[in-house]
Short mmCIF file of C-alpha atoms in Angstrom, two decimals:
data_model
loop_
_atom_site.label_atom_id
_atom_site.label_comp_id
_atom_site.label_asym_id
_atom_site.label_seq_id
_atom_site.Cartn_x
_atom_site.Cartn_y
_atom_site.Cartn_z
CA MET A 1 107.09 -48.95 123.99
CA LEU A 2 104.69 -46.39 122.65
CA ILE A 3 107.54 -44.04 121.80
CA ARG A 4 109.24 -46.78 119.86
CA PHE A 5 106.30 -46.95 117.43
CA LEU A 6 105.31 -43.31 117.42
CA LEU A 7 108.68 -41.77 116.73
CA PRO A 8 109.39 -43.37 113.34
CA LEU A 9 105.80 -42.62 112.35
CA LEU A 10 106.20 -38.95 113.21
CA ILE A 11 109.46 -38.71 111.35
CA PHE A 12 107.88 -40.42 108.37
CA LEU A 13 104.93 -38.03 108.32
CA GLY A 14 107.22 -35.06 108.65
CA ALA A 15 109.39 -36.32 105.84
CA SER A 16 106.53 -36.91 103.45
CA SER A 17 105.05 -33.48 104.08
CA LEU A 18 108.50 -32.00 103.41
CA TRP A 19 108.64 -33.93 100.16
CA ALA A 20 105.22 -32.64 99.12
CA SER A 21 106.01 -29.03 99.81
CA GLU A 22 109.20 -28.92 97.78
CA PRO A 23 108.43 -30.12 94.30
CA ALA A 24 110.40 -27.26 92.72
CA SER A 25 113.74 -28.25 94.18
CA ALA A 26 113.42 -31.89 93.17
CA PRO A 27 114.50 -31.62 89.51
CA ALA A 28 117.63 -29.72 90.43
CA GLN A 29 118.56 -32.42 92.85
CA SER A 30 118.13 -35.20 90.33
CA THR A 31 120.43 -33.51 87.81
CA VAL A 32 123.13 -33.26 90.43
CA SER A 33 122.82 -36.92 91.27
CA GLN A 34 122.98 -37.84 87.59
CA SER A 35 126.34 -36.18 87.11
CA ILE A 36 127.76 -38.15 90.03
CA GLN A 37 126.22 -41.36 88.78
CA VAL A 38 128.84 -41.69 86.06
CA LYS A 39 131.62 -42.09 88.58
CA GLU A 40 130.33 -44.14 91.51
CA GLU A 41 127.10 -45.91 90.63
CA HIS A 42 124.94 -43.58 92.64
CA ILE A 43 121.39 -44.82 92.96
CA PRO A 44 119.02 -41.85 93.14
CA LYS A 45 116.79 -42.01 96.19
CA PRO A 46 113.74 -39.97 96.95
CA LEU A 47 114.13 -37.72 99.95
CA THR A 48 111.82 -39.88 102.07
CA VAL A 49 114.03 -42.91 101.57
CA LEU A 50 117.12 -40.80 102.20
CA LEU A 51 115.66 -39.49 105.42
CA ARG A 52 114.51 -42.91 106.49
CA ASP A 53 117.92 -44.40 105.83
CA PHE A 54 119.55 -41.56 107.66
CA PHE A 55 117.22 -42.06 110.58
CA LYS A 56 118.35 -45.67 110.75
CA THR A 57 121.92 -44.51 111.34
CA THR A 58 121.00 -42.21 114.23
CA GLY A 59 121.61 -42.93 117.87
CA ILE A 60 117.90 -42.63 118.64
CA TYR A 61 117.16 -45.46 116.23
CA ALA A 62 119.97 -47.61 117.57
CA ILE A 63 118.78 -47.19 121.14
CA LEU A 64 115.12 -47.74 120.28
CA ASN A 65 115.70 -50.69 117.99
CA PRO A 66 118.38 -52.96 119.41
CA SER A 67 119.72 -55.16 116.67
CA PRO A 68 120.66 -58.74 117.44
CA GLU A 69 123.72 -58.37 115.22
CA ALA A 70 125.17 -55.31 116.97
CA LEU A 71 128.68 -55.86 118.25
CA ASN A 72 130.52 -54.08 121.05
CA GLY A 73 134.05 -52.72 120.75
CA GLN A 74 135.49 -56.13 121.50
CA GLY A 75 133.54 -57.75 118.66
CA GLU A 76 131.13 -59.56 120.98
CA LYS A 77 127.36 -59.58 120.50
CA MET A 78 125.45 -57.24 122.78
CA SER A 79 122.14 -58.07 124.39
CA ALA A 80 119.10 -55.99 123.49
CA PHE A 81 119.03 -54.66 127.05
CA ALA A 82 122.64 -53.47 126.89
CA GLN A 83 121.93 -51.65 123.64
CA SER A 84 118.81 -49.86 124.79
CA TRP A 85 118.04 -49.46 128.50
CA GLY A 86 121.59 -50.35 129.44
CA ARG A 87 122.95 -47.32 127.60
CA ILE A 88 120.33 -45.07 129.18
CA ILE A 89 121.17 -46.37 132.66
CA MET A 90 124.87 -45.82 131.96
CA PHE A 91 124.15 -42.24 130.90
CA ILE A 92 122.50 -41.78 134.29
CA VAL A 93 125.49 -43.41 136.01
CA VAL A 94 127.96 -41.06 134.31
CA PHE A 95 125.81 -38.10 135.26
CA ILE A 96 126.01 -39.26 138.86
CA LEU A 97 129.81 -39.35 138.45
CA PHE A 98 129.73 -35.80 137.03
CA TYR A 99 127.59 -34.70 139.95
CA LEU A 100 129.99 -36.23 142.47
CA ALA A 101 132.97 -34.66 140.71
CA ILE A 102 131.57 -31.17 140.06
CA VAL A 103 129.11 -30.49 142.86
CA LYS A 104 130.51 -32.68 145.62
CA LYS A 105 134.15 -32.20 144.51
CA PHE A 106 134.86 -35.92 144.99
CA GLU A 107 138.20 -36.73 143.31
CA PRO A 108 137.20 -34.57 140.33
CA LEU A 109 140.55 -35.08 138.61
CA LEU A 110 139.66 -38.72 138.06
CA LEU A 111 135.90 -39.05 138.30
CA LEU A 112 135.35 -36.40 135.63
CA PRO A 113 137.52 -38.01 132.93
CA ILE A 114 136.26 -41.47 133.93
CA GLY A 115 132.67 -40.27 133.66
CA PHE A 116 133.25 -38.69 130.27
CA GLY A 117 135.03 -41.79 129.06
CA GLY A 118 132.00 -43.77 130.20
CA LEU A 119 129.70 -41.41 128.32
CA LEU A 120 131.68 -41.86 125.10
CA ALA A 121 131.96 -45.61 125.60
CA ASN A 122 128.18 -45.99 125.54
CA ILE A 123 127.49 -44.05 122.40
CA PRO A 124 125.76 -46.32 119.90
CA VAL A 125 126.76 -46.99 116.27
CA VAL A 126 130.38 -45.86 116.57
CA ASN A 127 132.42 -48.17 118.74
CA MET A 128 134.93 -45.89 120.39
CA THR A 129 136.08 -48.73 122.62
CA ALA A 130 137.16 -50.84 119.63
CA PRO A 131 140.92 -51.29 119.35
CA ASP A 132 141.07 -48.62 116.62
CA GLY A 133 138.58 -46.28 118.33
CA PHE A 134 139.43 -43.20 120.37
CA LEU A 135 139.04 -44.86 123.75
CA GLY A 136 140.35 -48.21 122.60
CA ILE A 137 143.60 -46.62 121.48
CA ILE A 138 144.01 -44.93 124.85
CA TYR A 139 143.21 -48.12 126.70
CA ASN A 140 145.69 -50.20 124.74
CA MET A 141 148.31 -47.48 124.93
CA GLY A 142 148.65 -47.49 128.67
CA ILE A 143 146.06 -49.35 130.72
CA GLY A 144 145.95 -52.77 129.11
CA ASN A 145 149.72 -52.94 129.54
CA GLU A 146 149.70 -51.41 133.06
CA PHE A 147 151.84 -48.46 131.98
CA PHE A 148 149.83 -45.40 133.06
CA PRO A 149 149.45 -46.38 136.73
CA LEU A 150 153.24 -46.54 136.97
CA ILE A 151 153.64 -43.02 135.58
CA ILE A 152 151.07 -41.79 138.10
CA PHE A 153 153.01 -43.56 140.84
CA MET A 154 156.17 -41.80 139.70
CA GLY A 155 154.44 -38.45 140.02
CA VAL A 156 153.02 -39.34 143.42
CA GLY A 157 156.54 -40.31 144.50
CA ALA A 158 157.81 -36.93 143.39
CA MET A 159 155.11 -35.26 145.49
CA THR A 160 155.62 -37.34 148.62
CA ASP A 161 157.65 -36.19 151.59
CA PHE A 162 158.91 -39.09 153.67
CA GLY A 163 160.12 -36.77 156.43
CA PRO A 164 157.31 -37.59 158.89
CA LEU A 165 157.83 -41.32 158.38
CA LEU A 166 161.61 -41.09 158.75
CA SER A 167 161.33 -39.13 161.96
CA ASN A 168 159.05 -41.73 163.54
CA PRO A 169 159.81 -45.03 161.73
CA LYS A 170 157.62 -47.34 163.78
CA THR A 171 154.48 -45.69 162.42
CA ALA A 172 155.27 -47.55 159.18
CA LEU A 173 153.74 -50.64 160.79
CA LEU A 174 150.38 -48.88 160.90
CA GLY A 175 150.55 -48.61 157.12
CA GLY A 176 150.92 -52.37 157.13
CA ALA A 177 147.96 -53.05 159.42
CA ALA A 178 145.64 -51.17 157.11
CA GLN A 179 146.49 -53.64 154.34
CA PHE A 180 144.37 -56.06 156.32
CA GLY A 181 141.57 -54.35 154.41
CA ILE A 182 142.92 -55.95 151.25
CA PHE A 183 143.29 -59.47 152.56
CA GLY A 184 140.21 -59.34 154.76
CA SER A 185 138.07 -58.39 151.80
CA LEU A 186 139.77 -61.07 149.72
CA VAL A 187 138.28 -63.57 152.16
CA GLY A 188 135.00 -61.65 152.01
CA ALA A 189 134.91 -61.79 148.21
CA ALA A 190 135.72 -65.49 148.24
CA ALA A 191 132.98 -66.17 150.81
CA LEU A 192 130.48 -64.09 148.84
CA SER A 193 131.01 -66.06 145.67
CA GLN A 194 131.20 -69.42 147.43
CA TYR A 195 128.29 -69.22 149.82
CA THR A 196 125.85 -67.02 147.94
CA GLY A 197 124.75 -67.61 144.40
CA LEU A 198 124.74 -63.88 143.66
CA VAL A 199 128.19 -63.53 142.15
CA ASP A 200 130.69 -66.00 140.82
CA PHE A 201 134.16 -64.54 141.15
CA THR A 202 137.27 -66.52 140.33
CA MET A 203 140.23 -66.35 142.70
CA ARG A 204 141.95 -63.82 140.41
CA GLN A 205 138.87 -61.65 140.36
CA CYS A 206 138.59 -61.82 144.15
CA ALA A 207 142.19 -60.68 144.43
CA SER A 208 141.78 -57.72 142.11
CA ILE A 209 138.58 -56.62 143.85
CA SER A 210 140.17 -56.81 147.27
CA ILE A 211 142.99 -54.46 146.24
CA ILE A 212 140.40 -51.66 146.50
CA GLY A 213 141.12 -51.96 150.23
CA GLY A 214 144.60 -50.60 149.55
CA ALA A 215 142.83 -47.28 148.94
CA ASP A 216 145.25 -46.53 146.18
CA GLY A 217 143.91 -45.78 142.70
CA PRO A 218 146.99 -46.54 140.58
CA THR A 219 147.66 -49.79 142.45
CA SER A 220 144.05 -50.88 141.98
CA ILE A 221 144.20 -50.20 138.26
CA PHE A 222 147.59 -51.88 137.99
CA ILE A 223 146.36 -55.08 139.64
CA ALA A 224 142.95 -55.11 137.96
CA SER A 225 144.45 -54.80 134.49
CA ALA A 226 146.92 -57.55 135.31
CA LEU A 227 144.53 -60.02 136.93
CA SER A 228 141.02 -59.31 135.67
CA PRO A 229 140.72 -56.56 133.05
CA GLU A 230 137.01 -57.35 132.63
CA LEU A 231 136.33 -55.86 136.09
CA LEU A 232 138.62 -52.84 135.67
CA GLY A 233 135.88 -50.23 135.20
CA ALA A 234 133.92 -51.20 138.29
CA ILE A 235 137.06 -51.59 140.41
CA ALA A 236 138.47 -48.19 139.44
CA VAL A 237 135.16 -46.44 139.96
CA ALA A 238 134.73 -48.10 143.36
CA ALA A 239 138.30 -47.32 144.43
CA TYR A 240 138.16 -43.64 143.51
CA SER A 241 134.62 -43.14 144.83
CA TYR A 242 135.48 -44.64 148.18
CA MET A 243 138.75 -42.70 148.37
CA ALA A 244 136.69 -39.59 147.91
CA LEU A 245 134.34 -40.82 150.61
CA VAL A 246 137.14 -41.36 153.15
CA PRO A 247 135.93 -38.37 155.24
CA VAL A 248 132.51 -40.02 155.43
CA ILE A 249 133.49 -43.68 155.86
CA GLN A 250 136.36 -43.38 158.33
CA PRO A 251 135.30 -41.12 161.24
CA PRO A 252 132.46 -43.29 162.58
CA ILE A 253 134.76 -46.34 162.63
CA MET A 254 137.54 -44.33 164.26
CA ARG A 255 135.22 -43.02 166.96
CA ALA A 256 133.69 -46.42 167.60
CA LEU A 257 137.05 -48.07 168.22
CA THR A 258 138.71 -45.43 170.40
CA THR A 259 137.89 -43.84 173.72
CA GLU A 260 137.65 -40.09 174.19
CA GLU A 261 140.89 -40.19 176.20
CA GLU A 262 142.77 -41.98 173.44
CA ARG A 263 141.62 -39.45 170.88
CA ARG A 264 142.91 -36.66 173.11
CA ILE A 265 146.48 -38.03 173.17
CA VAL A 266 149.06 -35.45 172.18
CA MET A 267 152.05 -36.80 170.30
CA PRO A 268 155.57 -35.46 170.84
CA GLN A 269 157.11 -33.07 168.32
CA LEU A 270 158.72 -34.88 165.38
CA ARG A 271 162.50 -34.79 165.23
CA ARG A 272 164.20 -32.95 162.41
CA VAL A 273 165.15 -35.31 159.57
CA ASN A 274 168.56 -35.15 157.96
CA ARG A 275 168.48 -34.48 154.23
CA ARG A 276 170.65 -37.53 153.55
CA GLU A 277 168.08 -39.79 155.20
CA LYS A 278 165.46 -38.59 152.77
CA LEU A 279 167.85 -39.08 149.86
CA ILE A 280 168.73 -42.65 150.81
CA PHE A 281 165.19 -43.72 151.67
CA PRO A 282 163.95 -44.29 148.07
CA LEU A 283 167.04 -46.41 147.35
CA LEU A 284 166.31 -48.36 150.52
CA ILE A 285 162.79 -49.31 149.48
CA VAL A 286 163.91 -50.28 145.95
CA VAL A 287 166.65 -52.56 147.27
CA LEU A 288 164.33 -54.05 149.87
CA SER A 289 161.55 -54.75 147.37
CA ALA A 290 164.05 -56.14 144.88
CA MET A 291 165.35 -58.55 147.49
CA LEU A 292 162.03 -59.61 149.04
CA LEU A 293 159.42 -59.14 146.37
CA PRO A 294 160.59 -58.33 142.84
CA GLU A 295 156.95 -58.43 141.66
CA SER A 296 156.37 -55.17 143.49
CA THR A 297 159.36 -53.36 141.96
CA PRO A 298 157.48 -51.84 139.01
CA LEU A 299 155.24 -49.93 141.43
CA ILE A 300 157.81 -49.26 144.13
CA GLY A 301 160.55 -48.55 141.59
CA ALA A 302 158.50 -45.90 139.80
CA PHE A 303 157.49 -44.39 143.13
CA ALA A 304 161.06 -44.39 144.42
CA PHE A 305 162.40 -42.86 141.21
CA GLY A 306 160.00 -39.93 141.52
CA ASN A 307 160.92 -39.44 145.15
CA PHE A 308 164.65 -39.77 144.47
CA ALA A 309 164.46 -37.13 141.74
CA LYS A 310 162.73 -34.79 144.17
CA GLU A 311 165.04 -35.37 147.11
CA SER A 312 168.25 -35.25 145.04
CA GLY A 313 167.65 -31.54 144.62
CA VAL A 314 169.66 -31.41 141.38
CA VAL A 315 166.98 -32.34 138.85
CA ASP A 316 164.23 -29.94 139.84
CA ARG A 317 163.17 -29.67 136.22
CA LEU A 318 162.49 -33.40 135.98
CA SER A 319 160.84 -33.64 139.35
CA HIS A 320 158.69 -30.61 138.55
CA GLU A 321 157.61 -32.25 135.30
CA MET A 322 156.68 -35.50 137.04
CA GLN A 323 154.61 -33.64 139.60
CA ASN A 324 152.82 -31.46 137.08
CA SER A 325 152.51 -31.85 133.30
CA LEU A 326 153.37 -35.52 133.10
CA ILE A 327 151.03 -36.69 135.82
CA ASN A 328 148.29 -34.42 134.46
CA ILE A 329 148.57 -35.77 130.92
CA VAL A 330 148.59 -39.34 132.13
CA THR A 331 145.64 -38.64 134.43
CA ILE A 332 143.59 -37.54 131.42
CA PHE A 333 144.44 -40.72 129.53
CA LEU A 334 144.01 -42.91 132.59
CA GLY A 335 140.56 -41.48 133.29
CA LEU A 336 139.32 -41.82 129.72
CA GLY A 337 140.82 -45.29 129.39
CA VAL A 338 139.18 -46.49 132.59
CA GLY A 339 135.94 -44.85 131.47
CA SER A 340 136.04 -46.96 128.33
CA LYS A 341 135.38 -49.93 130.58
CA LEU A 342 132.03 -48.49 131.65
CA GLN A 343 130.22 -50.06 128.68
CA ALA A 344 126.68 -51.05 129.57
CA ASP A 345 127.16 -54.70 128.67
CA LYS A 346 130.22 -54.94 130.93
CA PHE A 347 129.27 -52.66 133.81
CA LEU A 348 125.59 -53.42 134.38
CA VAL A 349 126.07 -56.85 135.88
CA LEU A 350 125.56 -58.17 139.38
CA ASP A 351 129.35 -58.39 139.75
CA THR A 352 129.51 -54.59 139.90
CA MET A 353 127.21 -54.53 142.92
CA GLY A 354 129.38 -57.18 144.54
CA ILE A 355 132.49 -55.09 143.86
CA LEU A 356 130.93 -51.97 145.37
CA VAL A 357 129.91 -53.84 148.53
CA ILE A 358 133.27 -55.60 148.96
CA GLY A 359 135.14 -52.36 148.26
CA LEU A 360 133.28 -50.58 151.04
CA LEU A 361 133.96 -53.49 153.38
CA ALA A 362 137.64 -53.35 152.45
CA PHE A 363 137.88 -49.66 153.37
CA ALA A 364 136.13 -50.19 156.68
CA VAL A 365 138.26 -53.21 157.62
CA GLY A 366 141.49 -51.43 156.67
CA THR A 367 140.59 -48.41 158.79
CA ALA A 368 139.64 -50.59 161.74
CA ALA A 369 142.83 -52.67 161.55
CA GLY A 370 144.98 -49.54 161.46
CA VAL A 371 143.25 -48.03 164.48
CA LEU A 372 143.43 -51.28 166.45
CA LEU A 373 147.16 -51.73 165.83
CA ALA A 374 147.76 -48.13 166.82
CA LYS A 375 145.89 -48.77 170.10
CA LEU A 376 148.08 -51.79 170.70
CA MET A 377 151.27 -49.88 169.93
CA ASN A 378 150.19 -47.06 172.20
CA ARG A 379 149.93 -49.54 175.06
CA PHE A 380 153.47 -50.85 174.62
CA SER A 381 155.30 -47.82 173.28
CA LYS A 382 157.32 -45.41 175.42
CA GLU A 383 156.09 -42.40 173.50
CA PRO A 384 152.31 -42.00 173.32
CA ILE A 385 150.65 -42.80 169.99
CA ASN A 386 147.24 -41.41 169.20
CA PRO A 387 145.26 -44.37 167.76
CA LEU A 388 143.58 -42.09 165.26
CA ILE A 389 146.72 -41.94 163.13
CA GLY A 390 146.31 -45.69 162.50
CA ALA A 391 143.34 -44.90 160.28
CA ALA A 392 145.66 -42.99 157.98
CA GLY A 393 147.39 -46.27 157.18
CA VAL A 394 145.00 -46.81 154.28
CA SER A 395 146.85 -44.93 151.56
CA ALA A 396 144.45 -42.29 150.16
CA VAL A 397 147.18 -39.63 150.53
CA PRO A 398 146.70 -37.07 152.01
CA MET A 399 142.96 -37.32 152.62
CA ALA A 400 143.17 -40.07 155.26
CA ALA A 401 145.83 -38.14 157.21
CA ARG A 402 143.66 -35.02 157.13
CA VAL A 403 140.70 -36.98 158.42
CA ALA A 404 142.78 -38.37 161.31
CA SER A 405 143.93 -34.87 162.17
CA LYS A 406 140.40 -33.50 162.00
CA VAL A 407 138.91 -36.16 164.28
CA GLY A 408 141.80 -35.60 166.69
CA ALA A 409 141.19 -31.86 166.72
CA GLU A 410 137.51 -32.46 167.55
CA ALA A 411 138.51 -34.31 170.72
CA ARG A 412 141.17 -31.79 171.70
CA PRO A 413 141.13 -28.50 169.81
CA GLY A 414 144.60 -27.43 168.79
CA ASN A 415 145.99 -30.96 168.76
CA ILE A 416 147.40 -31.20 165.24
CA LEU A 417 148.06 -34.79 164.24
CA LEU A 418 148.53 -34.12 160.54
CA MET A 419 152.28 -34.65 160.32
CA HIS A 420 152.11 -37.66 162.65
CA ALA A 421 149.41 -39.17 160.45
CA MET A 422 151.43 -38.57 157.28
CA GLY A 423 153.89 -41.27 158.44
CA PRO A 424 151.39 -44.15 158.36
CA ASN A 425 149.78 -42.55 155.33
CA VAL A 426 152.88 -42.75 153.09
CA ALA A 427 153.78 -46.12 154.60
CA GLY A 428 150.32 -47.23 153.48
CA VAL A 429 151.29 -46.47 149.89
CA ILE A 430 154.34 -48.71 150.23
CA GLY A 431 152.29 -51.31 152.10
CA SER A 432 149.64 -51.54 149.40
CA ALA A 433 152.33 -51.77 146.71
CA VAL A 434 153.85 -54.67 148.65
CA ALA A 435 150.44 -56.31 149.04
CA ALA A 436 149.91 -55.87 145.30
CA GLY A 437 153.27 -57.52 144.69
CA VAL A 438 152.26 -60.47 146.87
CA LEU A 439 149.02 -60.93 144.92
CA LEU A 440 150.89 -60.72 141.60
CA SER A 441 153.49 -63.22 142.73
CA ILE A 442 150.74 -65.64 143.79
CA PHE A 443 148.97 -65.53 140.43
CA ASN A 444 151.85 -65.15 137.99
CA MET B 1 137.33 -78.74 139.76
CA GLU B 2 136.10 -77.73 143.19
CA VAL B 3 138.40 -75.26 144.86
CA HIS B 4 137.59 -74.10 148.34
CA LEU B 5 137.88 -70.37 147.72
CA VAL B 6 137.60 -69.28 151.34
CA SER B 7 140.34 -71.51 152.70
CA GLU B 8 142.54 -70.51 149.73
CA SER B 9 141.96 -66.85 150.47
CA LEU B 10 142.72 -67.37 154.15
CA LYS B 11 146.09 -68.80 153.15
CA PHE B 12 146.69 -65.77 150.94
CA MET B 13 145.80 -63.54 153.86
CA VAL B 14 148.37 -65.16 156.14
CA LEU B 15 151.05 -64.97 153.44
CA GLY B 16 150.16 -61.46 152.35
CA MET B 17 149.92 -59.85 155.77
CA GLY B 18 153.07 -61.71 156.80
CA ILE B 19 155.07 -60.34 153.87
CA VAL B 20 153.68 -56.83 154.31
CA PHE B 21 154.66 -56.76 157.98
CA VAL B 22 158.06 -58.36 157.41
CA PHE B 23 158.74 -55.83 154.66
CA LEU B 24 157.70 -52.86 156.74
CA TYR B 25 159.42 -54.13 159.88
CA ILE B 26 162.72 -54.50 158.03
CA LEU B 27 162.10 -51.04 156.62
CA VAL B 28 161.61 -49.68 160.15
CA LEU B 29 164.88 -51.27 161.29
CA LEU B 30 166.73 -49.92 158.25
CA MET B 31 165.32 -46.44 158.80
CA ARG B 32 166.48 -46.49 162.43
CA LEU B 33 169.89 -47.80 161.43
CA GLN B 34 170.41 -45.18 158.74
CA ALA B 35 169.25 -42.44 161.08
CA ILE B 36 171.88 -43.51 163.63
CA ILE B 37 174.65 -43.78 161.04
CA ILE B 38 173.82 -40.51 159.33
CA GLU B 39 173.41 -38.57 162.57
CA ARG B 40 176.78 -39.84 163.79
CA TYR B 41 178.93 -39.59 160.69
CA PHE B 42 177.19 -37.15 158.36
CA PRO B 43 175.32 -34.61 160.49
CA ASP B 44 173.54 -31.86 158.57
CA ARG B 45 175.48 -28.66 158.27
CA PRO B 46 173.40 -26.01 160.01
CA ARG B 47 172.40 -24.27 156.77
CA ALA B 48 171.92 -27.39 154.63
CA GLY B 49 168.41 -28.14 155.86
CA ALA B 50 167.15 -24.65 155.14
CA SER B 51 166.12 -25.53 151.59
CA ALA B 52 164.46 -28.82 152.58
CA SER B 53 160.75 -28.58 153.18
CA GLY B 54 160.71 -29.56 156.85
CA GLY B 55 158.11 -28.06 159.14
CA GLU B 56 160.75 -26.70 161.48
CA SER B 57 162.83 -24.93 158.86
CA GLU B 58 159.66 -23.31 157.58
CA ASP B 59 159.04 -21.96 161.06
CA GLU B 60 162.58 -20.62 161.18
CA GLU B 61 162.07 -18.98 157.83
CA ARG B 62 158.86 -17.40 159.02
CA ALA B 63 160.53 -16.16 162.19
CA ARG B 64 163.34 -14.66 160.11
CA VAL B 65 160.87 -12.90 157.82
CA ALA B 66 158.97 -11.58 160.83
CA ALA B 67 162.21 -10.26 162.33
CA MET B 68 163.11 -8.53 159.08
CA VAL B 69 159.69 -6.93 158.75
CA ALA B 70 159.84 -5.74 162.35
CA ALA B 71 163.31 -4.27 161.77
CA ILE B 72 162.21 -2.43 158.63
CA LEU B 73 159.12 -1.02 160.34
CA GLU B 74 161.23 0.09 163.30
CA TYR B 75 163.72 1.72 160.94
CA ARG B 76 160.98 3.57 159.06
CA LYS B 77 159.45 4.72 162.33
CA THR B 78 162.73 6.19 163.51
CA LYS B 79 163.28 7.76 160.08
CA THR B 80 159.87 9.49 160.02
CA GLY B 81 160.40 10.43 163.67
CA GLY B 82 163.70 12.15 162.77
CA ASN B 83 162.15 14.24 159.97
#
């Protein structure tokens, strides 16, 4: 409060002393302004007034003196808190994102652009999130219309090798069990808003929050922008932060649900997959999703196209582009566009806390469901299945598979589960796209 | 309008998990079927898989490189030995 009064005073004193010390330059200035006056009605102002007016256009002034008339990028009135302390808190939040990205190396490819987008979105006076602003243009170009997540999915498809899944098809079911994280947290979100007065989510909002449990960034953004764009920023930040935290969140759950013996299970060598199987697989998932769940075909179609281009072996140039430049460019836009949703007046609400809590729950439930189904399958399957690979059923490719392999190697050094865990892992991507399709078909 | 969110979401859960499992189960069956058909009628020619990025072919490649290196070293040894 004190600063709010002292700062203008200081500036004023400084300005007046400047005025007093430069009497010689004043006449020259007034002649210049006179010559302009003829053209555009220039009203000569003394330097103090000029400085004071300029000060009123600065960010410091805007943050210290919230105006009741100030509008956000969407043309809505902003509260005094959102204009002052809200912005400062958001600056701290984006610095936390920078810290996680740069020092902790948590998903830096996304958290860094998202953080910077958030920084720009909270700059006072200029509204970069307005439809004609820098961030607004990016948002409308590809996030509002759900375009960018599909391009990312195409690139991910071009990077994915379905070999491990094809050589052991039944592990695909583990990728399905982990989607229990989505629907379990849907119930959680509904219960939270029904039985506690803390948050008030609609059914659509509950659905888009729960998709965080799919552990798949593009799918989360796709669903959030379709069902509840107002929560997009918080959902994307939660999804990517928790994906980065997979090595922290998953192992305790995995250890709690398995015995030492189960973790020590060695799985048989994977059979060699025929190249034609890999080539036909993307067509298979497109046809299957078209027949069962057309709502999921945008996601699965883009994914399958990328994979088909890779496996065809004749369009290496295209597949290379999808895996590199294209996905990189779109990642920049996606990050900045999502960051534009980190405006103080939208992000600093109790809903965000609710989203973070439910998102964490979703990850934990998904991991647990995957491990439990893998235990069950191990009991009834002829070939042994290490339950740890069930945890890789949450998408988060390839982090979740690496975590499964690492926990397995702790129990039995030299037991490499990575390729076995890649099966459920890539099936998890398909599973969460299917779950997303189900949610879309319910609400559209 | 009072909607019971929790019971609604439980219904969604049943539907959603059902569809996900049906989808993936059909996918498992199709994968098995195509593996059988392809193995029987279109087996890989021995060299065809070499370019694919399978773990096994990589091992083969590595073994081949190791054999070549060993052969070259052996050759050089005999050459220097002869001089």
